[in-house]
Coordinates of C-alpha atoms in Angstrom, one line a residue:
M1 CA -8.9 27.6 -5.4
G2 CA -10.5 24.5 -3.8
S3 CA -11.0 21.1 -5.2
R4 CA -14.2 20.2 -7.0
P5 CA -16.3 17.2 -6.0
V6 CA -15.3 14.0 -7.8
D7 CA -18.0 13.3 -10.4
V8 CA -19.4 9.8 -11.2
R9 CA -17.5 9.5 -14.5
D10 CA -14.2 10.2 -12.7
L11 CA -15.2 7.8 -9.9
V12 CA -15.7 4.9 -12.4
L13 CA -12.2 5.6 -13.8
L14 CA -10.6 6.0 -10.4
R15 CA -12.2 2.8 -9.2
R16 CA -10.7 1.1 -12.2
V17 CA -7.2 2.5 -11.3
R18 CA -7.6 1.5 -7.7
D19 CA -8.8 -2.1 -8.6
R20 CA -5.8 -2.4 -11.0
I21 CA -3.4 -1.4 -8.2
D22 CA -5.1 -3.9 -5.9
R23 CA -4.7 -6.7 -8.4
E24 CA -1.3 -5.8 -9.9
Y25 CA 0.6 -4.3 -6.9
A26 CA 3.6 -6.5 -7.5
Q27 CA 3.9 -5.4 -11.2
P28 CA 5.9 -2.4 -12.2
L29 CA 3.2 0.3 -12.0
N30 CA 3.7 4.0 -12.3
V31 CA 1.2 6.9 -12.2
E32 CA 1.8 7.9 -15.9
A33 CA 0.9 4.4 -17.1
L34 CA -2.1 4.2 -14.8
A35 CA -3.3 7.6 -16.0
R36 CA -2.7 6.8 -19.7
D37 CA -5.0 3.7 -19.3
V38 CA -7.9 5.9 -18.1
H39 CA -7.2 8.8 -20.5
M40 CA -6.1 11.3 -17.9
S41 CA -2.9 13.2 -17.3
A42 CA -0.8 11.9 -14.4
G43 CA -1.4 15.2 -12.5
H44 CA -5.2 15.0 -12.9
L45 CA -5.3 11.4 -11.9
S46 CA -3.2 12.1 -8.8
R47 CA -5.4 15.0 -7.7
R48 CA -8.7 13.2 -8.4
F49 CA -7.5 10.0 -6.8
R50 CA -6.4 11.9 -3.6
E51 CA -9.8 13.6 -3.5
A52 CA -11.7 10.3 -3.8
Y53 CA -9.5 8.0 -1.6
G54 CA -7.5 10.3 0.6
E55 CA -4.1 9.6 -0.8
P56 CA -2.4 9.8 -4.2
P57 CA -2.1 6.6 -6.3
Y58 CA 1.6 6.0 -5.6
R59 CA 1.1 6.1 -1.9
Y60 CA -1.9 3.8 -2.2
L61 CA 0.2 1.4 -4.2
M62 CA 3.0 1.5 -1.6
T63 CA 0.4 0.8 1.1
R64 CA -0.9 -2.2 -0.8
R65 CA 2.7 -3.4 -1.2
V66 CA 3.5 -3.0 2.5
E67 CA 0.3 -4.7 3.5
R68 CA 1.3 -7.8 1.3
A69 CA 4.8 -7.6 2.7
M70 CA 3.5 -7.8 6.2
T71 CA 1.8 -11.1 5.3
L72 CA 4.9 -12.5 3.8
L73 CA 7.1 -11.4 6.7
R74 CA 4.7 -13.1 9.2
R75 CA 5.0 -16.2 7.2
G76 CA 8.7 -16.1 7.9
D77 CA 10.2 -18.1 5.0
L78 CA 11.5 -15.2 2.9
S79 CA 14.3 -12.7 3.6
V80 CA 13.4 -9.0 3.8
T81 CA 15.1 -8.5 0.5
D82 CA 13.1 -11.3 -1.1
V83 CA 9.9 -9.9 0.3
C84 CA 10.8 -6.4 -1.1
F85 CA 11.1 -7.8 -4.6
E86 CA 8.1 -10.2 -4.3
V87 CA 5.8 -7.2 -3.6
G88 CA 7.1 -5.2 -6.6
C89 CA 9.5 -2.8 -5.0
T90 CA 12.8 -2.4 -6.8
S91 CA 14.6 -0.5 -4.0
L92 CA 15.2 -2.1 -0.6
G93 CA 15.8 1.3 0.9
T94 CA 12.6 2.8 -0.3
F95 CA 10.7 -0.3 0.7
S96 CA 12.2 -0.2 4.2
T97 CA 11.5 3.5 4.6
R98 CA 7.9 3.2 3.6
F99 CA 7.4 0.1 5.7
H100 CA 8.8 1.9 8.7
E101 CA 6.6 5.0 8.1
L102 CA 3.4 2.9 7.9
V103 CA 4.1 0.2 10.5
G104 CA 6.4 2.0 12.9
M105 CA 9.3 -0.5 12.8
S106 CA 11.6 -2.0 10.2
P107 CA 10.6 -5.0 8.2
S108 CA 13.2 -7.2 10.1
E109 CA 11.9 -6.1 13.4
Y110 CA 8.3 -6.6 12.3
R111 CA 9.1 -10.2 11.2
R112 CA 10.8 -11.0 14.5
R113 CA 8.0 -9.5 16.6
A114 CA 5.2 -11.0 14.5
A115 CA 6.6 -14.5 15.0
E116 CA 6.5 -14.0 18.7
D117 CA 3.3 -11.9 19.1
M118 CA 1.0 -13.7 16.7
R119 CA 1.8 -17.3 17.6
G120 CA -1.5 -19.2 17.9
V121 CA -3.7 -16.3 16.5
P122 CA -5.9 -17.3 13.5
P123 CA -4.6 -15.8 10.2
C124 CA -7.9 -13.9 9.6
V125 CA -7.5 -12.1 12.9
V126 CA -3.8 -11.4 12.3
K127 CA -4.6 -9.8 8.9
Q128 CA -7.3 -7.5 10.5
V129 CA -5.2 -6.3 13.5
T130 CA -2.0 -5.8 11.6
R131 CA -3.3 -3.9 8.6
P132 CA -1.0 -0.9 7.8
I133 CA -2.1 2.6 8.7
R134 CA -3.4 4.6 5.8
N135 CA -3.5 8.3 5.4
R136 CA -1.2 8.9 8.3
E137 CA 2.2 7.8 9.5
A138 CA 2.7 5.4 12.4
P139 CA 2.8 7.2 15.8
P140 CA 6.4 8.0 16.8
A141 CA 5.8 7.3 20.5
G142 CA 4.1 4.6 22.4
P143 CA 4.2 0.8 22.1
P144 CA 4.8 -0.4 18.6
V145 CA 2.0 -2.1 16.7
P146 CA 2.7 -5.7 15.9

């Protein structure tokens, strides 16, 4: 039993969900509430979102949060705990685990390395080259990505 193609009506609703996640990533969002807002069940939303965007809504949300956390950590004026809460995570452990999965190092290590490695690089370039990896975990071997 394979998945069916995502139709235009679903794409409109899925785009609305994705845009809301992009805007409100720091708010307490959950799949049930996102699904309710577009009149879908949580299971249906998760399946259709994954088919359209390659990952389920919760993972997409966590990727957005990690991406924003990377920016805050590079800035260097907040603790890892403060960054965790600033991006909408309520568990430092979950945040650190997901951050490590996507970036390949802990938030503390990332902050330390980013301060060293990105000194003098324009912020627009830093944002592009340090974007978290989506749809796959960070490689376990090889040099870490700053």
